[in-house]
């Protein structure tokens, strides 16, 4: 479904190019569950951002269902980000001034046409699934870190995403809440959602079907 | 829930900042509207006052001039087929033009030559109320005539006839009391005798006859040519002439007031717009995280651009509509303070309100174009750095 071939990416630091990814190749199948692990600075988050099209690689190919995303127009990338891909970050994944329901429906609020009643109902069902239906009208500031992560997951559900990219989704949560989030991800994977997750926790990485370990910008094993 | 929800809710999140920005732009709009309304009334008042310093249109009978020479002698120019104007009919025709609200004074005059003690002198019949309306600069050593049997002498005419205030002058067997002698004006008025128009028409045996009309028109709202053309249409057999030098002098004063108001308005507008632009620019920097989240959800550059423009547009919309109403109210108070409400009142116009609610959002959007472009140019990868 999604294939990255020989991805290279460098960032400038103090006038010099620092290579972060040095020829990474990875293949993701339908309903796959991949954990990316590695030490800090090994390039995990950069790889996740490249795979989710948020960062453009310097070289290499990124193919999604037959389309090369490295040469795709911005419009096509936006369409994929809006419908097929979902990203949840460790922090700051919700707009603080929109309610939980509005944050869940954010991908559909990009035009002057109002969001339909059907979509609103669907969003409420998705919030119900992540246990937040009763907090739909609240602002994110009134939710715990775990609840905020669950809103981001509900957003991915409303979109009927094909792949969920999660960058250390439990990084800012306590152990119990972290486990609840991992349980939720496992359930979604059971429903057919492909997941690519960056994590530091070996126990959470073990929940994935495959683990990729990055070391200094290359896949160690 | 649509894209407008995003800027609206963001503005509600920071009410103090939003209110301050709104207040800055609102003050700009209020000042501009109030200045505009006051300048219109002041201009109108100024023009009305200036009409007291002379007419700017002359209506006279159409004439044909024939230059007569015979046997080497030039006998001067002769006027052919001169027909006097009819007072009531002509006055009605002038006052009934489409732009009749721009006609301030219509002053008829009949000119006749008489010999008094072997001295040839011109006698001009006038309607005193109208005449004094366009000649406020006249001053006399006595009083202006109140009755038909009273007359006013020009300074040179008084010297020529050896008469002064309080003396009696006999004309065609009728005795007239000289109510006053005009101080020298430097104009033709110095050499004539001025009297009531009806009395002169009676003396000359020309009831209703008028030699020409002087008209004072207010030209602030329309070109003088339009007024002249409309009078000409109503009076095709006359010659209607605009005294362009008078018009231009008068309008330059009125336009000065309007230009001054416009210049101040422009300065205010530029300052208020700059404030909106600067505020939006800082908002872009503050909201990199929001931009990152939106970009990761498939919001393209145009959508981000639209969100910032909508935010600026909402400020402009509120400031435009509230500002017009407040500006109008303030202009009323300002005119009351300037004691100008008796001259004219600012006009409350729904059309102007609509224009304000359309124009000012456009201006705020224009001010926010650069910040909006900057915000939309942020790549997801750049925005993600702040996440």
Coordinates of C-alpha atoms in Angstrom, one line a residue:
Chain A
X1 CA 0.0 0.0 0.0
X2 CA 2.8 2.5 1.0
X3 CA 6.4 1.9 0.0
X4 CA 9.4 4.1 0.8
X5 CA 12.5 3.3 -1.3
X6 CA 16.0 4.6 -0.4
X7 CA 14.7 7.7 1.5
X8 CA 17.4 10.2 2.3
X9 CA 16.8 13.4 4.3
X10 CA 19.2 16.0 5.7
X11 CA 18.6 19.1 7.8
X12 CA 20.7 22.2 7.9
X13 CA 22.4 22.9 11.2
X14 CA 24.8 25.8 11.6
X15 CA 25.3 26.0 7.9
X16 CA 26.1 22.3 7.5
X17 CA 23.8 19.6 6.2
X18 CA 23.2 16.9 8.8
X19 CA 22.0 13.6 7.3
X20 CA 19.1 12.2 9.3
X21 CA 17.9 9.4 7.0
X22 CA 20.5 7.7 4.9
X23 CA 18.7 5.5 2.5
X24 CA 15.7 4.0 4.4
X25 CA 13.4 1.6 2.6
X26 CA 10.2 0.3 4.2
X27 CA 7.0 -1.3 2.9
X28 CA 3.6 -1.1 4.5
X29 CA 0.8 -3.5 3.7
X30 CA -3.0 -3.0 4.2
X31 CA -3.9 -3.4 7.9
X32 CA -0.2 -3.5 8.8
X33 CA 1.0 -2.5 12.3
X34 CA 4.6 -1.3 12.3
X35 CA 6.5 0.1 15.3
X36 CA 9.5 2.2 14.7
X37 CA 12.0 2.2 17.5
X38 CA 15.4 3.6 18.1
X39 CA 17.4 6.0 20.2
X40 CA 16.8 9.7 20.3
X41 CA 18.1 11.3 17.1
X42 CA 18.1 8.1 15.1
X43 CA 15.6 9.6 12.6
X44 CA 12.3 7.9 13.8
X45 CA 10.2 11.0 13.8
X46 CA 11.7 12.2 10.5
X47 CA 10.9 8.9 8.9
X48 CA 7.3 9.1 10.2
X49 CA 6.9 12.6 8.8
X50 CA 8.3 11.6 5.4
X51 CA 5.9 8.6 5.3
X52 CA 3.0 10.8 6.2
X53 CA 4.0 13.3 3.5
X54 CA 4.5 16.1 6.0
X55 CA 8.2 16.3 5.2
X56 CA 9.6 15.9 1.7
X57 CA 12.6 13.6 1.3
X58 CA 15.8 14.9 -0.4
X59 CA 15.9 11.7 -2.5
X60 CA 14.2 8.4 -2.8
X61 CA 10.7 7.4 -3.7
X62 CA 7.4 7.2 -1.8
X63 CA 4.7 5.3 -3.5
X64 CA 1.2 5.1 -2.3
X65 CA -1.2 2.8 -4.1
X66 CA 0.7 3.3 -7.4
X67 CA 1.3 7.1 -7.1
X68 CA 4.7 8.6 -6.5
X69 CA 4.1 11.0 -3.7
X70 CA 7.6 12.6 -3.9
X71 CA 6.6 14.2 -7.2
X72 CA 2.9 14.6 -6.5
X73 CA 1.3 18.1 -6.6
X74 CA 0.4 19.8 -3.3
X75 CA -3.3 19.3 -4.1
X76 CA -2.9 15.5 -4.4
X77 CA -1.0 15.5 -1.1
X78 CA -3.6 17.5 0.6
X79 CA -6.3 15.1 -0.6
X80 CA -4.4 12.1 0.8
X81 CA -3.7 13.9 4.1
X82 CA -7.4 14.8 4.3
X83 CA -8.8 11.3 3.5
X84 CA -6.3 8.5 3.8
X85 CA -3.6 9.5 6.3
X86 CA -4.0 10.6 9.9
X87 CA -1.3 11.8 12.1
X88 CA -1.3 12.0 15.9
X89 CA 1.5 13.8 17.7
X90 CA 2.8 13.5 21.1
X91 CA 1.6 17.0 22.0
X92 CA -0.6 19.7 20.5
X93 CA -2.8 17.8 18.2
X94 CA -5.9 19.7 18.8
X95 CA -6.9 23.3 18.2
X96 CA -7.5 24.7 21.7
X97 CA -10.3 27.0 20.7
X98 CA -12.4 24.4 19.0
X99 CA -14.6 22.0 20.9
X100 CA -13.9 18.3 21.0
X101 CA -16.6 17.7 18.3
X102 CA -15.2 20.5 16.1
X103 CA -11.7 19.1 16.4
X104 CA -13.0 15.7 15.4
X105 CA -14.6 17.2 12.4
X106 CA -11.7 19.6 11.5
X107 CA -10.7 17.7 8.3
X108 CA -14.2 18.4 6.9
X109 CA -14.4 22.1 7.9
X110 CA -12.1 23.4 5.2
X111 CA -14.7 25.0 3.0
X112 CA -17.6 27.5 3.3
X113 CA -20.1 24.6 3.1
X114 CA -21.3 23.6 6.5
X115 CA -20.4 20.1 7.8
X116 CA -23.4 17.8 7.2
X117 CA -25.6 16.4 10.0
X118 CA -24.6 12.9 8.9
X119 CA -20.9 13.7 9.4
X120 CA -21.7 15.2 12.8
X121 CA -23.5 12.0 13.8
X122 CA -20.6 10.0 12.6
X123 CA -18.2 12.1 14.6
X124 CA -20.3 11.6 17.7
X125 CA -20.3 7.8 17.2
X126 CA -16.5 7.9 16.8
X127 CA -16.2 9.9 20.0
X128 CA -18.5 7.4 21.7
X129 CA -16.2 4.6 20.6
X130 CA -13.2 6.4 22.2
X131 CA -15.3 7.1 25.3
X132 CA -15.7 10.8 24.9
X133 CA -19.3 11.3 23.6
X134 CA -20.3 13.1 26.8
X135 CA -17.4 15.5 26.4
X136 CA -18.1 16.5 22.7
X137 CA -18.9 20.1 23.5
X138 CA -15.9 20.7 25.8
X139 CA -12.7 22.5 24.9
X140 CA -9.5 20.5 24.8
X141 CA -8.1 22.5 27.7
X142 CA -10.6 20.7 29.9
X143 CA -9.5 17.2 28.9
X144 CA -6.7 15.1 30.2
X145 CA -3.7 14.2 28.0
X146 CA -5.1 10.8 27.3
X147 CA -8.5 12.2 26.4
X148 CA -6.8 14.6 24.0
X149 CA -5.0 11.7 22.3
X150 CA -8.3 9.9 22.0
X151 CA -9.9 12.9 20.3
X152 CA -7.1 12.8 17.7
X153 CA -7.8 9.0 17.3
X154 CA -11.5 9.7 16.9
X155 CA -10.6 12.2 14.2
X156 CA -8.8 9.5 12.3
X157 CA -11.8 7.3 12.6
X158 CA -14.2 9.9 11.2
X159 CA -12.0 10.3 8.2
X160 CA -12.0 6.5 7.7
X161 CA -8.2 6.8 7.3
X162 CA -6.3 4.0 5.8
X163 CA -3.1 4.6 7.7
X164 CA -2.6 6.1 11.2
X165 CA 0.8 7.6 11.9
X166 CA 1.4 8.0 15.6
X167 CA 4.5 9.8 16.9
X168 CA 5.0 8.6 20.5
X169 CA 1.3 8.7 21.2
X170 CA 1.8 7.7 24.8
X171 CA 4.9 9.8 25.4
X172 CA 3.2 12.4 27.5
X173 CA 0.8 10.1 29.3
X174 CA 1.0 8.1 32.5
X175 CA 1.3 4.3 32.3
X176 CA -2.4 3.5 32.8
X177 CA -3.6 6.0 30.2
X178 CA -0.8 4.9 27.8
X179 CA -2.0 1.4 28.1
X180 CA -5.6 2.5 27.4
X181 CA -4.5 4.3 24.2
X182 CA -2.5 1.2 23.1
X183 CA -5.6 -0.9 23.7
X184 CA -7.6 1.5 21.5
X185 CA -5.0 1.4 18.7
X186 CA -5.0 -2.4 18.9
X187 CA -8.8 -2.4 18.5
X188 CA -8.5 -0.1 15.5
X189 CA -5.9 -2.3 13.9
X190 CA -8.2 -5.2 14.4
X191 CA -10.8 -3.3 12.4
X192 CA -8.3 -3.0 9.5
X193 CA -6.5 0.3 10.1
X194 CA -2.8 0.3 9.2
X195 CA -0.7 1.8 11.9
X196 CA 2.8 3.2 11.9
X197 CA 3.9 4.1 15.4
X198 CA 7.1 5.7 16.7
X199 CA 7.7 4.6 20.3
X200 CA 10.4 4.4 22.9
X201 CA 8.6 1.7 24.9
X202 CA 9.6 -1.8 24.0
X203 CA 6.4 -3.2 25.5
X204 CA 4.3 -1.1 23.2
X205 CA 6.5 -1.9 20.2
X206 CA 5.9 -5.6 20.9
X207 CA 2.1 -5.1 20.3
X208 CA 2.9 -4.3 16.7
X209 CA 3.2 -7.0 14.0
X210 CA 6.6 -5.7 12.9
X211 CA 9.3 -3.6 14.5
X212 CA 11.8 -1.5 12.6
X213 CA 14.8 -0.3 14.5
X214 CA 16.6 2.8 13.3
X215 CA 20.1 3.5 14.1
X216 CA 21.9 6.6 12.9
X217 CA 19.5 7.1 10.0
X218 CA 19.6 3.5 8.7
X219 CA 17.5 0.5 9.5
X220 CA 19.5 -1.7 11.9
X221 CA 17.1 -4.6 11.7
Chain B
X1 CA -19.5 24.3 11.3
X2 CA -17.4 25.4 8.4
X3 CA -14.1 27.2 7.7
X4 CA -15.5 30.5 9.2
X5 CA -15.8 28.7 12.6
X6 CA -12.0 28.5 12.8
X7 CA -11.2 32.3 12.8
X8 CA -14.4 33.1 14.7
X9 CA -13.5 30.7 17.6
X10 CA -9.9 31.8 17.5
X11 CA -11.0 35.4 17.9
X12 CA -13.2 34.4 20.9
X13 CA -10.3 32.6 22.5
X14 CA -8.4 35.9 22.8
X15 CA -11.2 38.4 23.5
X16 CA -8.9 41.2 24.8
X17 CA -6.6 41.1 21.8
X18 CA -9.5 40.8 19.4
X19 CA -11.4 43.7 21.0
X20 CA -8.2 45.9 21.0
X21 CA -7.7 45.2 17.3
X22 CA -11.4 45.9 16.6
X23 CA -11.2 49.0 18.7
X24 CA -8.2 50.3 16.7
X25 CA -9.8 49.8 13.4
X26 CA -13.2 50.9 14.7
X27 CA -11.7 54.2 15.8
X28 CA -10.3 54.6 12.3
X29 CA -13.6 54.0 10.7
X30 CA -15.5 56.2 13.1
X31 CA -13.0 59.1 12.5
X32 CA -13.3 58.6 8.7
X33 CA -17.1 58.5 8.7
X34 CA -17.4 61.4 11.1
X35 CA -14.9 63.5 9.2
X36 CA -16.6 62.7 5.9
X37 CA -20.0 63.7 7.3
X38 CA -18.7 66.9 9.0
X39 CA -16.7 67.9 5.9
X40 CA -19.8 67.6 3.7
X41 CA -21.9 69.8 6.0
X42 CA -19.0 72.3 6.6
X43 CA -18.5 72.4 2.8
X44 CA -22.2 72.9 2.2
X45 CA -22.2 75.6 4.9
X46 CA -19.1 77.3 3.5
X47 CA -20.6 77.3 0.0
X48 CA -23.9 78.7 1.3
X49 CA -22.0 81.5 3.0
X50 CA -19.9 82.1 -0.1
X51 CA -23.1 82.6 -2.2
X52 CA -23.5 85.8 -0.2
X53 CA -20.5 87.1 -2.1
X54 CA -22.0 87.0 -5.5
X55 CA -23.8 84.9 -8.1
X56 CA -22.2 82.3 -10.3
X57 CA -24.7 82.0 -13.1
X58 CA -26.2 84.8 -15.3
X59 CA -29.5 84.3 -17.3
X60 CA -30.1 86.9 -19.9
X61 CA -32.1 87.2 -23.1
X62 CA -30.5 85.8 -26.3
X63 CA -29.2 88.7 -28.4
X64 CA -27.7 89.2 -31.8
X65 CA -25.1 91.9 -32.2
X66 CA -24.7 93.9 -35.4
X67 CA -21.6 96.0 -36.0
X68 CA -22.7 99.1 -38.0
X69 CA -20.3 101.0 -40.2
X70 CA -21.3 103.4 -43.0
X71 CA -19.2 105.7 -45.2
X72 CA -16.1 105.1 -43.2
X73 CA -17.8 105.9 -39.9
X74 CA -18.1 103.2 -37.3
X75 CA -21.4 103.6 -35.4
X76 CA -20.8 100.9 -32.8
X77 CA -22.6 97.6 -32.2
X78 CA -26.3 97.3 -32.2
X79 CA -28.3 94.7 -30.3
X80 CA -31.1 93.2 -32.5
X81 CA -34.4 91.8 -31.3
X82 CA -33.8 92.2 -27.6
X83 CA -36.8 90.9 -25.6
X84 CA -36.9 91.4 -21.9
X85 CA -37.4 88.3 -19.7
X86 CA -40.7 87.8 -17.8
X87 CA -40.0 87.8 -14.1
X88 CA -42.5 85.2 -12.7
X89 CA -42.3 82.9 -15.6
X90 CA -38.4 82.9 -15.7
X91 CA -38.1 82.6 -11.9
X92 CA -40.4 79.5 -12.0
X93 CA -38.4 78.0 -14.8
X94 CA -35.1 78.4 -13.0
X95 CA -36.5 77.1 -9.7
X96 CA -38.1 74.1 -11.3
X97 CA -35.0 72.4 -12.7
X98 CA -34.2 68.9 -11.6
X99 CA -31.3 70.2 -9.4
X100 CA -33.6 72.8 -7.9
X101 CA -32.2 72.0 -4.4
X102 CA -28.9 73.4 -5.6
X103 CA -30.4 76.9 -6.5
X104 CA -29.8 79.1 -3.5
X105 CA -30.8 82.6 -4.8
X106 CA -32.5 83.9 -7.9
X107 CA -32.0 87.7 -8.2
X108 CA -33.9 89.5 -11.1
X109 CA -32.8 92.9 -12.3
X110 CA -34.3 95.5 -14.7
X111 CA -31.9 98.2 -16.0
X112 CA -33.2 101.5 -17.4
X113 CA -31.5 104.7 -18.3
X114 CA -32.9 108.0 -17.0
X115 CA -31.8 111.6 -17.1
X116 CA -31.8 113.4 -13.7
X117 CA -31.0 117.1 -13.9
X118 CA -29.4 116.5 -17.3
X119 CA -27.3 113.7 -15.8
X120 CA -27.7 110.4 -17.6
X121 CA -27.7 107.6 -15.0
X122 CA -28.6 103.9 -14.9
X123 CA -31.4 102.8 -12.5
X124 CA -31.4 99.1 -11.5
X125 CA -34.6 97.5 -10.1
X126 CA -33.9 94.7 -7.7
X127 CA -35.7 92.4 -5.3
X128 CA -34.0 93.5 -2.1
X129 CA -34.2 90.2 -0.2
X130 CA -32.6 88.3 -3.1
X131 CA -30.1 91.0 -3.9
X132 CA -28.9 91.2 -0.3
X133 CA -28.7 87.4 -0.3
X134 CA -25.9 87.5 -2.9
X135 CA -24.3 90.8 -1.9
X136 CA -23.6 90.5 1.8
X137 CA -20.5 92.7 1.3
X138 CA -22.7 95.8 0.6
X139 CA -22.5 98.4 3.3
X140 CA -24.3 101.7 3.5
X141 CA -24.1 104.9 5.5
X142 CA -27.8 104.7 6.0
X143 CA -30.2 101.8 5.7
X144 CA -31.3 99.4 2.9
X145 CA -34.7 100.4 1.4
X146 CA -37.7 98.9 3.2
X147 CA -40.4 100.5 1.0
X148 CA -40.9 100.9 -2.7
X149 CA -40.5 104.7 -2.3
X150 CA -37.0 104.3 -0.9
X151 CA -33.8 104.0 -3.0
X152 CA -30.1 103.3 -2.6
X153 CA -27.4 105.3 -4.4
X154 CA -24.1 104.0 -5.5
X155 CA -21.1 106.0 -4.2
X156 CA -20.2 107.5 -7.6
X157 CA -23.8 108.2 -8.5
X158 CA -24.4 110.0 -5.2
X159 CA -21.3 112.2 -5.9
X160 CA -22.4 112.8 -9.5
X161 CA -25.9 113.9 -8.4
X162 CA -24.7 115.7 -5.3
X163 CA -27.2 113.8 -3.2
X164 CA -26.8 111.9 0.1
X165 CA -28.7 109.9 2.7
X166 CA -32.1 111.5 3.7
X167 CA -32.3 113.6 0.5
X168 CA -35.2 113.2 -2.0
X169 CA -34.8 112.3 -5.6
X170 CA -37.4 112.9 -8.2
X171 CA -37.7 110.5 -11.1
X172 CA -40.4 110.6 -13.8
X173 CA -42.4 112.9 -11.4
X174 CA -42.2 110.4 -8.5
X175 CA -40.4 111.3 -5.3
X176 CA -38.0 108.8 -3.7
X177 CA -36.3 109.0 -0.3
X178 CA -32.6 108.1 -0.3
X179 CA -32.4 105.6 2.5
X180 CA -28.6 105.2 2.1
X181 CA -25.5 105.6 0.0
X182 CA -23.4 102.4 -0.7
X183 CA -19.8 102.5 0.4
X184 CA -17.6 102.1 -2.6
X185 CA -17.5 98.5 -3.9
X186 CA -15.3 98.9 -6.9
X187 CA -18.0 97.4 -9.1
X188 CA -20.7 98.7 -11.4
X189 CA -23.0 99.1 -8.4
X190 CA -21.0 102.3 -7.5
X191 CA -22.5 104.2 -10.6
X192 CA -26.1 103.2 -10.4
X193 CA -29.3 104.0 -8.5
X194 CA -30.9 100.9 -6.9
X195 CA -34.6 100.6 -6.3
X196 CA -37.5 98.2 -5.9
X197 CA -38.0 96.2 -9.0
X198 CA -41.8 96.5 -9.1
X199 CA -41.6 100.3 -8.8
X200 CA -39.1 100.5 -11.7
X201 CA -41.2 98.2 -13.8
X202 CA -44.1 100.6 -13.2
X203 CA -42.0 103.7 -13.9
X204 CA -40.7 102.2 -17.1
X205 CA -44.1 100.9 -18.2
X206 CA -42.7 97.4 -18.4
X207 CA -44.6 95.3 -15.9
X208 CA -43.0 91.9 -15.3
X209 CA -40.0 92.9 -17.4
X210 CA -36.5 91.8 -16.3
X211 CA -33.2 92.6 -18.1
X212 CA -31.3 89.6 -16.6
X213 CA -31.1 87.3 -13.6
X214 CA -28.2 86.6 -11.3
X215 CA -28.4 83.1 -9.9
X216 CA -26.3 81.7 -7.0
X217 CA -26.1 77.9 -7.3
X218 CA -24.5 75.5 -4.9
X219 CA -22.0 73.4 -6.9
X220 CA -20.6 71.0 -4.2
X221 CA -22.7 68.1 -5.2
X222 CA -22.8 68.5 -8.9
X223 CA -20.9 70.3 -11.7
X224 CA -22.1 73.9 -12.5
X225 CA -22.4 72.7 -16.1
X226 CA -25.3 70.4 -15.2
X227 CA -27.2 73.3 -13.5
X228 CA -26.5 75.6 -16.5
X229 CA -27.7 72.9 -18.9
X230 CA -30.9 72.3 -17.0
X231 CA -31.7 76.0 -16.8
X232 CA -31.0 76.3 -20.6
X233 CA -33.3 73.4 -21.3
X234 CA -36.1 75.1 -19.4
X235 CA -35.4 78.5 -21.0
X236 CA -34.3 77.8 -24.5
X237 CA -34.6 81.4 -25.7
X238 CA -32.2 82.7 -23.1
X239 CA -28.5 82.8 -22.7
X240 CA -27.3 81.0 -19.6
X241 CA -23.7 81.7 -18.6
X242 CA -21.7 80.2 -15.7
X243 CA -19.2 82.7 -14.2
X244 CA -16.4 80.1 -14.1
X245 CA -14.0 82.2 -12.1
X246 CA -16.5 82.7 -9.3
X247 CA -17.4 79.0 -9.4
X248 CA -13.8 77.9 -9.3
X249 CA -12.9 80.2 -6.5
X250 CA -15.9 79.1 -4.5
X251 CA -15.3 75.4 -5.2
X252 CA -11.6 75.6 -4.4
X253 CA -12.6 76.7 -0.8
X254 CA -15.1 73.8 -0.5
X255 CA -12.7 71.3 -2.1
X256 CA -10.0 72.4 0.3
X257 CA -12.2 71.4 3.2
X258 CA -13.0 68.1 1.6
X259 CA -9.4 67.4 0.6
X260 CA -8.2 68.2 4.1
X261 CA -10.8 65.7 5.5
X262 CA -9.8 63.1 2.8
X263 CA -6.0 63.5 3.7
X264 CA -6.7 63.1 7.4
X265 CA -8.9 60.1 6.6
X266 CA -6.2 58.5 4.5
X267 CA -3.6 58.9 7.3
X268 CA -6.0 57.3 9.8
X269 CA -6.9 54.5 7.4
X270 CA -3.3 53.7 6.6
X271 CA -2.4 53.7 10.3
X272 CA -5.4 51.4 11.2
X273 CA -4.6 49.1 8.3
X274 CA -0.9 48.9 9.4
X275 CA -2.1 47.9 12.9
X276 CA -4.2 45.2 11.5
X277 CA -1.4 44.0 9.3
X278 CA 1.1 43.9 12.2
X279 CA -1.3 42.2 14.5
X280 CA -2.0 39.5 11.8
X281 CA 1.7 39.1 11.3
X282 CA 2.3 38.4 15.0
X283 CA -0.8 36.0 14.9
X284 CA 0.9 34.0 12.1
X285 CA 4.0 33.5 14.2
X286 CA 2.0 32.6 17.3
X287 CA -0.1 30.1 15.4
X288 CA 2.5 28.0 13.6
X289 CA 1.3 25.1 15.7
X290 CA -2.3 25.5 14.4
X291 CA -1.0 25.8 10.9
X292 CA 1.0 22.5 11.3
X293 CA -2.1 20.7 12.6
X294 CA -4.3 22.0 9.8
X295 CA -1.6 21.2 7.1
X296 CA -1.4 17.6 8.5
X297 CA -5.2 17.4 8.1
X298 CA -5.0 18.3 4.4
X299 CA -5.6 22.0 4.6
X300 CA -3.9 23.5 1.5
X301 CA -2.1 26.8 1.3
X302 CA -5.2 28.5 -0.1
X303 CA -7.3 27.3 3.0
X304 CA -4.7 28.7 5.4
X305 CA -4.6 31.9 3.4
X306 CA -8.4 32.0 3.6
X307 CA -8.5 31.5 7.3
X308 CA -6.3 34.5 8.0
X309 CA -8.2 36.7 5.4
X310 CA -11.5 35.7 7.0
X311 CA -10.2 36.7 10.4
X312 CA -9.2 40.1 9.1
X313 CA -12.4 40.4 7.1
X314 CA -14.5 39.8 10.2
X315 CA -12.7 42.6 12.0
X316 CA -13.4 44.9 9.0
X317 CA -17.0 43.8 8.8
X318 CA -17.7 44.6 12.4
X319 CA -15.7 47.9 12.3
X320 CA -17.3 49.0 9.1
X321 CA -20.9 48.5 10.3
X322 CA -20.5 49.6 13.9
X323 CA -18.1 52.4 12.8
X324 CA -20.6 53.9 10.3
X325 CA -23.3 54.1 12.9
X326 CA -21.0 55.5 15.6
X327 CA -19.3 57.9 13.1
X328 CA -22.7 59.2 12.1
X329 CA -23.7 59.8 15.7
X330 CA -20.4 61.5 16.4
X331 CA -20.8 63.7 13.4
X332 CA -24.2 64.9 14.7
X333 CA -22.6 65.8 18.0
X334 CA -19.6 67.5 16.4
X335 CA -21.9 69.6 14.2
X336 CA -24.0 70.5 17.2
X337 CA -20.8 71.6 18.9
X338 CA -19.8 73.6 15.8
X339 CA -23.4 75.1 15.7
X340 CA -23.8 73.9 12.1
X341 CA -26.9 71.8 12.5
X342 CA -29.1 74.6 11.3
X343 CA -27.3 74.8 8.0
X344 CA -27.5 71.1 7.1
X345 CA -27.6 67.7 8.8
X346 CA -25.5 64.7 7.9
X347 CA -27.6 62.3 5.8
X348 CA -28.0 58.8 7.2
X349 CA -27.8 56.5 4.2
X350 CA -28.4 52.8 4.1
X351 CA -26.3 52.8 0.9
X352 CA -23.3 54.3 2.7
X353 CA -23.8 51.8 5.5
X354 CA -23.7 49.0 3.0
X355 CA -20.6 50.5 1.3
X356 CA -18.9 50.7 4.7
X357 CA -19.6 47.1 5.6
X358 CA -18.2 46.1 2.2
X359 CA -15.3 48.4 1.8
X360 CA -13.7 48.1 5.2
X361 CA -13.6 44.3 5.2
X362 CA -11.8 44.6 1.9
X363 CA -9.3 47.0 3.4
X364 CA -8.6 44.8 6.4
X365 CA -8.2 41.8 4.0
X366 CA -5.8 43.8 1.9
X367 CA -3.9 44.7 5.1
X368 CA -3.7 41.0 6.0
X369 CA -2.7 39.8 2.6
X370 CA 1.0 39.6 3.4
X371 CA 0.6 37.9 6.8
X372 CA -1.9 35.5 5.3
X373 CA 0.5 34.7 2.4
X374 CA 3.3 34.3 5.0
X375 CA 1.1 31.9 7.0
X376 CA 0.1 29.9 4.0
X377 CA 3.7 29.6 2.8
X378 CA 4.7 27.8 6.0
X379 CA 5.5 24.2 5.0
X380 CA 4.1 21.5 7.2
X381 CA 7.7 20.5 8.0
X382 CA 8.4 24.0 9.3
X383 CA 5.2 24.2 11.3
X384 CA 6.0 20.7 12.8
X385 CA 9.1 22.1 14.3
X386 CA 6.9 23.9 16.8
X387 CA 4.8 20.9 17.6

